[in-house]
Amino acid sequence: TGEAILSSLIKRIDFKYLTKAVALSHLAINCYFLGFSLSKKRKKTMLIEPELPDLREKIDSTIINEKLSKTLYLFSFIAVFINYLSHLYTGESVAVSENPFLYDIYRCVFIIAIVCSTLKNVNIKASVFEYCRKNFLYISTSFIFILLCLVIGDRGPVITCILVIAGTYLIMVKRLKGSILLLSISVAIILMFSIRMTRTSSESIQNGVGAFTESATAALAERSSIWDTMADLTGIFAEMTVGYERVQQTGIIYPAKIIIVPFYPFPMVPSLLSKLLYNKSPNELSSGALIGQYATIPWPNGTHCVIDIYIFWGLPGVIFLFFLFGCFIKWIYTKLNNDIYCLLIYIMLIGISIYIPRSSILDFIRPMGYIIFFSALIIRPKQRRHISYVEEI
């Protein structure tokens, strides 16, 4: 299905819009870098080493309710696992977009649990084995969920969970050698490509490892370069170009959607607001759906993070929102070493970093809301620390 969508979009492309769409993307990334570089630098809070020594020193003054953390994690894991298992049992396909709130809750509680556990229980410079041993509950159950997602063919949770586990270790414990990282990335790319090529066929991993391996090997042999292997990301030039053409031909659409964005973390509220404003569901207001309608493609398709903003708010929206996004990332980054809440949000951003280019830069809003809510329950600073901080000011 993915190959059919991509080929249909490529056939639909008017290449006279391609260079203009690329120029728009360059403008967006430069606005992001400008926002990141112009934000005020805090020398004392800049992340220099991955071990976060300042935050570890302060953790003694913070109460982390590990029992509550484990309880919330197990409940969210069981809920999302049963949901995915039910789809496997019935033979239906599943994707995180079908139950976004349930999956986002699990993802965010998982991040909070593994970060808090690492801060309290894993020493600086600990080995990968020690890191896994101290976080055995969270890593083992997440890998059970990963295996289930691999069988079903849903790669989103697989990528997110692995990035969260790896990102937590690299930021909070120690760096790994470049060769090890390169090898791990190469294996991950091949695995994700293999799942993409086989998940809708009789050779999917669900029907046996042997058939899956044989089919994936044959598909890899047909690819002439790594560019083709990463077609999920490189192929979004089609969505980018068609989306840009759509705006040139019909103008921006649904600009009042900006009112809905702050309410993404609240269940049912985005649906109510979209019905009230435009009498449409949130899915109908997505840039992916609008690109598909314009290109007359009968299947769901992806989008492009720049065009996702451009369709609704035009050139001013691209300039302002990407600049603001750069400022936000810089602010979070500069506070990693002394604010556990910023650390949690940063790890969450790492988890969704691969899919942001083919979705929306606004996708972090709902999981960030859940991170703030659940971390406020699990992490409680001691009163004495708060008083001393006020006195210092």
Coordinates of C-alpha atoms in Angstrom, one line a residue:
T1 CA 0.0 0.0 0.0
G2 CA 2.8 2.4 0.9
E3 CA 4.5 1.8 -2.5
A4 CA 1.2 2.3 -4.3
I5 CA 0.5 5.6 -2.5
L6 CA 4.0 6.9 -3.2
S7 CA 3.9 5.9 -6.9
S8 CA 0.5 7.6 -7.3
L9 CA 1.7 10.8 -5.6
I10 CA 4.8 10.9 -7.8
K11 CA 2.6 10.5 -10.9
R12 CA 0.5 13.4 -9.6
I13 CA 3.5 15.7 -9.0
D14 CA 3.8 18.9 -11.1
F15 CA 7.6 19.3 -10.9
K16 CA 7.5 23.0 -11.6
Y17 CA 6.4 23.3 -7.9
L18 CA 9.2 21.0 -6.6
T19 CA 12.0 23.6 -6.4
K20 CA 9.6 26.1 -4.7
A21 CA 8.5 23.6 -2.2
V22 CA 12.2 22.7 -1.5
A23 CA 12.9 26.4 -1.0
L24 CA 10.0 26.7 1.5
S25 CA 11.5 23.7 3.4
H26 CA 14.9 25.5 3.5
L27 CA 13.2 28.6 4.8
A28 CA 11.5 26.6 7.6
I29 CA 14.7 24.8 8.7
N30 CA 16.6 28.2 8.8
C31 CA 13.8 29.7 10.8
Y32 CA 14.2 26.8 13.2
F33 CA 18.0 27.3 13.5
L34 CA 17.5 31.0 13.9
G35 CA 15.1 30.5 16.8
F36 CA 17.5 27.9 18.3
S37 CA 20.6 30.2 18.0
L38 CA 19.0 33.4 19.1
S39 CA 17.5 32.0 22.3
K40 CA 19.3 33.2 25.5
K41 CA 22.2 31.0 26.4
R42 CA 22.6 29.9 30.0
K43 CA 26.2 28.9 30.5
K44 CA 25.5 27.2 33.8
T45 CA 22.7 25.0 32.5
M46 CA 24.1 24.1 29.0
L47 CA 24.4 20.4 28.6
I48 CA 28.1 19.6 28.5
E49 CA 28.3 16.0 29.5
P50 CA 25.7 13.2 29.1
E51 CA 25.8 12.2 32.7
L52 CA 23.8 15.2 34.0
P53 CA 25.8 15.6 37.2
D54 CA 23.9 18.7 38.5
L55 CA 20.6 17.0 38.1
R56 CA 21.9 13.9 39.9
E57 CA 23.1 16.0 42.8
K58 CA 19.6 17.6 43.1
I59 CA 17.7 14.3 42.9
D60 CA 18.1 13.7 46.6
S61 CA 15.9 16.7 47.3
T62 CA 13.2 15.3 45.1
I63 CA 10.8 12.6 46.0
I64 CA 10.2 10.1 43.2
N65 CA 7.3 7.9 44.0
E66 CA 8.6 4.7 42.4
K67 CA 5.6 2.6 43.6
L68 CA 3.2 4.9 41.8
S69 CA 5.5 5.1 38.8
K70 CA 5.5 1.3 38.5
T71 CA 1.8 1.0 39.1
L72 CA 0.9 3.6 36.4
Y73 CA 3.4 2.0 34.0
L74 CA 2.0 -1.5 34.5
F75 CA -1.6 -0.4 34.0
S76 CA -0.8 1.6 30.9
F77 CA 1.3 -1.3 29.5
I78 CA -1.4 -3.9 30.1
A79 CA -4.0 -1.6 28.5
V80 CA -2.1 -0.9 25.3
F81 CA -0.8 -4.5 25.1
I82 CA -4.4 -5.9 25.3
N83 CA -5.5 -3.5 22.6
Y84 CA -2.8 -4.5 20.2
L85 CA -3.2 -8.2 21.1
S86 CA -6.9 -8.1 20.3
H87 CA -6.1 -6.8 16.8
L88 CA -3.5 -9.6 16.4
Y89 CA -6.1 -12.2 17.5
T90 CA -8.8 -10.9 15.1
G91 CA -6.3 -10.5 12.2
E92 CA -7.0 -6.8 11.8
S93 CA -4.4 -4.2 11.1
V94 CA -3.6 -1.6 13.8
A95 CA -1.7 1.6 14.0
V96 CA -1.1 4.1 16.9
S97 CA -3.5 6.5 15.1
E98 CA -6.4 4.2 15.9
N99 CA -6.1 4.8 19.7
P100 CA -3.8 7.8 20.0
F101 CA -4.7 8.7 23.6
L102 CA -4.1 5.2 24.9
Y103 CA -0.7 4.8 23.1
D104 CA 0.4 8.4 24.1
I105 CA -0.4 7.7 27.8
Y106 CA 1.7 4.4 27.7
R107 CA 4.5 6.2 25.9
C108 CA 4.7 9.1 28.3
V109 CA 4.4 6.9 31.5
F110 CA 7.2 4.7 30.1
I111 CA 9.4 7.7 29.6
I112 CA 8.8 9.0 33.1
A113 CA 9.3 5.6 34.6
I114 CA 12.6 4.8 32.9
V115 CA 14.1 8.2 33.4
C116 CA 13.2 8.3 37.1
S117 CA 14.5 4.8 37.6
T118 CA 17.8 5.7 35.8
L119 CA 18.3 8.8 37.9
K120 CA 17.8 7.0 41.1
N121 CA 19.3 3.6 40.4
V122 CA 21.9 3.7 37.6
N123 CA 25.3 5.1 38.3
I124 CA 27.2 7.4 35.9
K125 CA 29.3 5.4 33.3
A126 CA 27.4 2.2 34.0
S127 CA 27.5 -0.5 31.3
V128 CA 24.6 -1.2 29.0
F129 CA 24.1 -4.4 30.9
E130 CA 23.9 -2.6 34.2
Y131 CA 21.5 -0.1 32.8
C132 CA 19.2 -2.8 31.5
R133 CA 19.4 -4.8 34.7
K134 CA 18.4 -1.8 36.9
N135 CA 15.6 -1.0 34.5
F136 CA 14.6 -4.6 33.8
L137 CA 10.9 -4.2 34.4
Y138 CA 10.5 -1.3 31.9
I139 CA 12.9 -2.6 29.3
S140 CA 11.6 -6.2 29.3
T141 CA 8.0 -5.2 29.1
S142 CA 8.6 -2.6 26.4
F143 CA 10.4 -5.3 24.3
I144 CA 7.4 -7.6 24.7
F145 CA 5.3 -4.7 23.3
I146 CA 7.9 -4.1 20.6
L147 CA 7.8 -7.8 19.5
L148 CA 4.0 -7.6 19.3
C149 CA 4.2 -4.5 17.2
L150 CA 6.8 -6.2 14.9
V151 CA 4.4 -9.1 14.4
I152 CA 1.5 -6.8 13.6
G153 CA 3.6 -4.6 11.4
D154 CA 3.3 -1.3 13.2
R155 CA 6.7 0.4 13.3
G156 CA 5.8 3.6 15.1
P157 CA 5.9 2.2 18.7
V158 CA 9.0 0.1 17.9
I159 CA 11.0 3.2 16.8
T160 CA 9.8 5.3 19.7
C161 CA 10.5 2.7 22.4
I162 CA 14.0 2.0 21.1
L163 CA 14.8 5.7 20.8
V164 CA 13.6 6.4 24.3
I165 CA 15.7 3.5 25.8
A166 CA 18.8 4.5 23.8
G167 CA 18.4 8.2 24.3
T168 CA 18.0 7.8 28.0
Y169 CA 21.2 5.8 28.2
L170 CA 23.2 8.2 26.0
I171 CA 22.1 11.4 27.8
M172 CA 22.0 10.2 31.4
V173 CA 24.6 7.5 31.7
K174 CA 27.4 7.6 29.0
R175 CA 28.1 7.9 25.3
L176 CA 28.8 4.9 23.2
K177 CA 31.4 4.6 20.5
G178 CA 30.5 5.9 17.1
S179 CA 31.0 2.5 15.4
I180 CA 28.5 0.9 17.8
L181 CA 25.9 3.6 17.1
L182 CA 26.5 3.3 13.3
L183 CA 26.0 -0.4 13.4
S184 CA 22.9 -0.2 15.5
I185 CA 21.4 2.5 13.2
S186 CA 22.1 0.3 10.2
V187 CA 20.5 -2.7 11.7
A188 CA 17.4 -0.6 12.7
I189 CA 17.1 0.8 9.2
I190 CA 17.2 -2.6 7.6
L191 CA 14.6 -4.0 10.1
M192 CA 12.2 -1.1 9.6
F193 CA 12.5 -1.4 5.8
S194 CA 11.9 -5.1 5.9
I195 CA 8.7 -4.6 8.0
R196 CA 7.5 -1.9 5.6
M197 CA 8.0 -4.2 2.6
T198 CA 6.3 -7.3 4.1
R199 CA 3.7 -6.2 6.6
T200 CA 0.7 -6.3 4.1
S201 CA 1.8 -9.5 2.4
S202 CA 1.7 -13.2 3.1
E203 CA 5.5 -13.0 3.9
S204 CA 5.0 -10.7 6.9
I205 CA 6.7 -11.7 10.2
Q206 CA 3.3 -12.7 11.5
N207 CA 3.3 -15.6 9.1
G208 CA 6.8 -16.9 10.0
V209 CA 10.4 -15.7 10.4
G210 CA 11.6 -17.8 7.5
A211 CA 9.2 -16.3 4.9
F212 CA 9.8 -12.8 6.3
T213 CA 13.6 -13.1 6.1
E214 CA 13.5 -14.5 2.6
S215 CA 11.1 -11.8 1.3
A216 CA 13.0 -9.0 3.1
T217 CA 16.3 -10.2 1.7
A218 CA 14.8 -10.2 -1.8
A219 CA 13.4 -6.7 -1.4
L220 CA 16.8 -5.4 -0.1
A221 CA 18.6 -6.9 -3.1
E222 CA 16.3 -4.9 -5.4
R223 CA 17.3 -1.6 -3.8
S224 CA 20.2 0.1 -5.5
S225 CA 21.1 2.5 -2.6
I226 CA 20.4 3.4 1.0
W227 CA 18.2 6.2 -0.4
D228 CA 15.7 3.7 -1.6
T229 CA 15.9 1.8 1.7
M230 CA 14.9 4.9 3.6
A231 CA 12.0 5.7 1.2
D232 CA 9.6 6.3 4.1
L233 CA 11.5 9.6 4.8
T234 CA 12.9 10.5 1.4
G235 CA 9.6 9.8 -0.4
I236 CA 7.8 12.6 1.4
F237 CA 9.0 15.0 -1.2
A238 CA 5.8 13.9 -3.0
E239 CA 3.6 15.1 -0.2
M240 CA 5.6 18.2 0.1
T241 CA 5.2 19.1 -3.6
V242 CA 1.6 18.2 -3.9
G243 CA 0.7 20.0 -0.7
Y244 CA 2.5 23.1 -1.9
E245 CA 0.7 23.0 -5.2
R246 CA -2.6 22.7 -3.4
V247 CA -2.0 25.9 -1.5
Q248 CA -1.0 27.7 -4.7
Q249 CA -4.1 26.5 -6.5
T250 CA -6.8 26.8 -3.7
G251 CA -5.2 28.9 -0.9
I252 CA -4.8 28.1 2.7
I253 CA -7.7 26.3 4.5
Y254 CA -9.0 25.9 8.0
P255 CA -6.8 28.5 9.6
A256 CA -9.0 28.5 12.8
K257 CA -7.5 25.1 13.5
I258 CA -4.9 27.0 15.6
I259 CA -7.7 27.2 18.2
I260 CA -7.8 23.4 18.5
V261 CA -4.0 22.9 18.9
P262 CA -3.7 23.8 22.6
F263 CA -6.4 21.3 23.4
Y264 CA -4.7 18.3 21.8
P265 CA -3.9 16.7 25.2
F266 CA -7.6 16.6 26.3
P267 CA -9.7 13.6 25.1
M268 CA -12.7 14.5 23.0
V269 CA -12.1 18.2 23.1
P270 CA -10.3 18.4 19.7
S271 CA -13.2 16.5 18.1
L272 CA -15.8 18.8 19.7
L273 CA -14.0 21.9 18.6
S274 CA -13.4 20.7 15.0
K275 CA -17.1 19.8 14.7
L276 CA -18.0 23.2 16.1
L277 CA -15.7 25.2 13.9
Y278 CA -15.9 23.2 10.6
N279 CA -18.4 20.4 11.2
K280 CA -15.6 17.9 10.4
S281 CA -13.6 15.4 12.4
P282 CA -9.9 16.0 13.4
N283 CA -8.8 13.4 10.8
E284 CA -10.7 15.3 8.0
L285 CA -8.8 18.5 9.1
S286 CA -5.4 16.8 8.8
S287 CA -3.0 17.9 6.2
G288 CA -2.5 14.3 5.1
A289 CA -6.2 14.0 4.3
L290 CA -6.3 17.3 2.4
I291 CA -3.3 16.2 0.3
G292 CA -4.9 12.9 -0.4
Q293 CA -8.2 14.6 -1.5
Y294 CA -6.4 17.0 -3.8
A295 CA -4.3 14.2 -5.3
T296 CA -7.4 12.0 -5.6
I297 CA -5.7 9.2 -3.8
P298 CA -8.2 6.7 -2.3
W299 CA -5.9 5.6 0.6
P300 CA -4.7 7.3 3.7
N301 CA -1.3 9.0 3.1
G302 CA 1.3 10.9 5.1
T303 CA 2.3 14.5 5.1
H304 CA 5.3 16.7 5.4
C305 CA 6.1 18.8 8.5
V306 CA 6.6 22.1 6.6
I307 CA 3.5 21.6 4.3
D308 CA 1.5 20.6 7.4
I309 CA 1.9 24.2 8.6
Y310 CA 1.8 25.9 5.2
I311 CA -1.6 24.4 4.3
F312 CA -3.3 26.0 7.3
W313 CA -1.3 29.2 8.0
G314 CA 0.7 30.0 4.9
L315 CA 4.1 31.5 4.7
P316 CA 3.7 33.6 7.9
G317 CA 2.8 30.4 9.8
V318 CA 5.9 28.6 8.6
I319 CA 8.2 31.4 9.6
F320 CA 6.7 32.0 13.0
L321 CA 6.0 28.4 14.1
F322 CA 9.3 27.0 13.0
F323 CA 11.1 30.0 14.7
L324 CA 9.1 29.4 17.9
F325 CA 9.8 25.6 17.7
G326 CA 13.5 26.4 17.6
C327 CA 13.3 28.7 20.6
F328 CA 11.4 26.0 22.5
I329 CA 13.9 23.2 21.7
K330 CA 16.8 25.5 22.8
W331 CA 15.0 26.4 26.0
I332 CA 14.4 22.7 26.8
Y333 CA 18.0 21.8 25.9
T334 CA 19.6 24.5 28.1
K335 CA 17.7 23.2 31.2
L336 CA 18.4 19.5 30.8
N337 CA 21.1 19.5 33.5
N338 CA 19.0 21.1 36.3
D339 CA 15.3 20.4 35.5
I340 CA 13.9 16.9 35.4
Y341 CA 10.7 18.0 33.7
C342 CA 12.7 19.5 30.8
L343 CA 14.7 16.3 30.6
L344 CA 11.5 14.2 30.4
I345 CA 10.2 16.4 27.6
Y346 CA 13.5 16.2 25.7
I347 CA 13.5 12.4 25.9
M348 CA 9.9 12.4 24.6
L349 CA 11.1 14.6 21.7
I350 CA 13.8 12.1 20.9
G351 CA 11.2 9.4 20.8
I352 CA 9.2 11.1 18.1
S353 CA 12.1 12.7 16.2
I354 CA 12.1 10.2 13.3
Y355 CA 8.4 10.8 12.5
I356 CA 8.2 14.6 13.0
P357 CA 9.5 15.2 9.4
R358 CA 6.6 13.2 7.9
S359 CA 4.0 14.4 10.3
S360 CA 3.8 17.8 12.2
I361 CA 6.0 19.8 14.5
L362 CA 2.8 20.2 16.6
D363 CA 2.7 16.5 17.4
F364 CA 4.6 17.0 20.6
I365 CA 1.9 19.0 22.3
R366 CA -0.3 16.1 23.4
P367 CA 2.5 13.8 24.8
M368 CA 4.1 16.9 26.4
G369 CA 0.8 17.5 28.2
Y370 CA 0.7 13.9 29.5
I371 CA 4.4 14.1 30.5
I372 CA 3.6 17.2 32.6
F373 CA 0.5 15.7 34.1
F374 CA 1.9 12.3 35.1
S375 CA 5.3 13.6 36.2
A376 CA 3.5 16.0 38.5
L377 CA 1.9 13.0 40.2
I378 CA 5.1 10.9 40.4
I379 CA 7.8 13.6 41.1
R380 CA 7.3 15.9 44.2
P381 CA 10.1 18.3 45.3
K382 CA 10.7 18.4 49.0
Q383 CA 9.4 21.5 50.7
R384 CA 12.8 22.3 52.3
R385 CA 14.3 22.5 48.8
H386 CA 11.7 24.9 47.7
I387 CA 12.2 27.2 50.7
S388 CA 16.0 27.3 50.2
Y389 CA 15.5 28.1 46.5
V390 CA 13.2 31.0 47.4
E391 CA 15.7 32.3 49.9
E392 CA 18.5 32.2 47.3
I393 CA 16.4 34.3 45.0

